[in-house]
Structure formats: C-alpha cells, structure tokens
C-alpha cells in the first residue's frame, strides 16, 4: 500500500514540477516580450499619437521606472500577501497594463499603462524566481531559475527579430 502511495506522490510531484516549469517559462517569456515589444511598436505609436521625441523617450523609459518602483516595494508586498498572491496580483496588473497600452487613446493613458506594466514586471521579476526556488526540489532549482532567465532573453530577442 505504501508503494502505491509513494508512486502516486512521485507522479504528482513530477506533474507539479512540469507545471511550475511551464509557468516559469511563460513568466520569463512575457517579461522579455514586454520589454522588447516597444522597439517594434514605437514607430506606429508615434504616428498615431503624434508623439515628439521627448514623449517617445518617456514612453520607452516609463516601463523601467515602474519596474524600479515595483522591485523596491516587492519585499513588502510579498511578505504581506505571500508569494502566490503577489504573483497573481502582478498578473492582474499586467493584464490591466496590457489592455491600457493596447487601447490607449492618448499619450497620458499610454504612459500610465506602461508604468503599471513596469510595476507588474518589477514585482514578478522578484517574486517569480523566489516562488520557483521555494516550490522546486533542490535538484531542479537551478534549472528552473536558469530557464526563467533564458526565457526573458528569448522574449527580448524574439521581439527584435520580428
């Protein structure tokens, strides 16, 4: 009987590890894509919203500003909400920022939406690897964190080649 329980627990552990691996890869990929996508979208945004070069600079750098703020206060957020709820909150903010950026009728809404996106990236870039390291077995921890970092770079590179 204990062999059947151990086998079932092992299979459940493998499934959880695969799920966590896919989630880590997707989190890293979204992070990278979001950083790199502005390079291809900026000419179209400039034409549509009649942006000056200074406005373009603000649009591009606003995400990094939001990420800096998010990464600074993430320690407080993750200790109050916990890792899982912090990641879910970052995901919700990411969705809000994506919709805001996609449907922004003017410069100001686009700027605020990019700051929200950056904030969610700042939170996720701290909490996602931390959660991965807590959830994974010690034998697989390095691989999962490396995959997260690899997917960030893949997302950035993928946007450059589009």
XYZ file of C-alpha atoms in Angstrom, residues 14-15 55 98 109 127 138:
7
model
C 6.502 15.319 -11.437
C 3.281 16.901 -12.711
C 7.370 61.811 -25.433
C -1.651 45.457 -21.459
C -3.035 56.873 -20.701
C 8.659 37.118 -6.758
C 16.735 21.258 -4.665
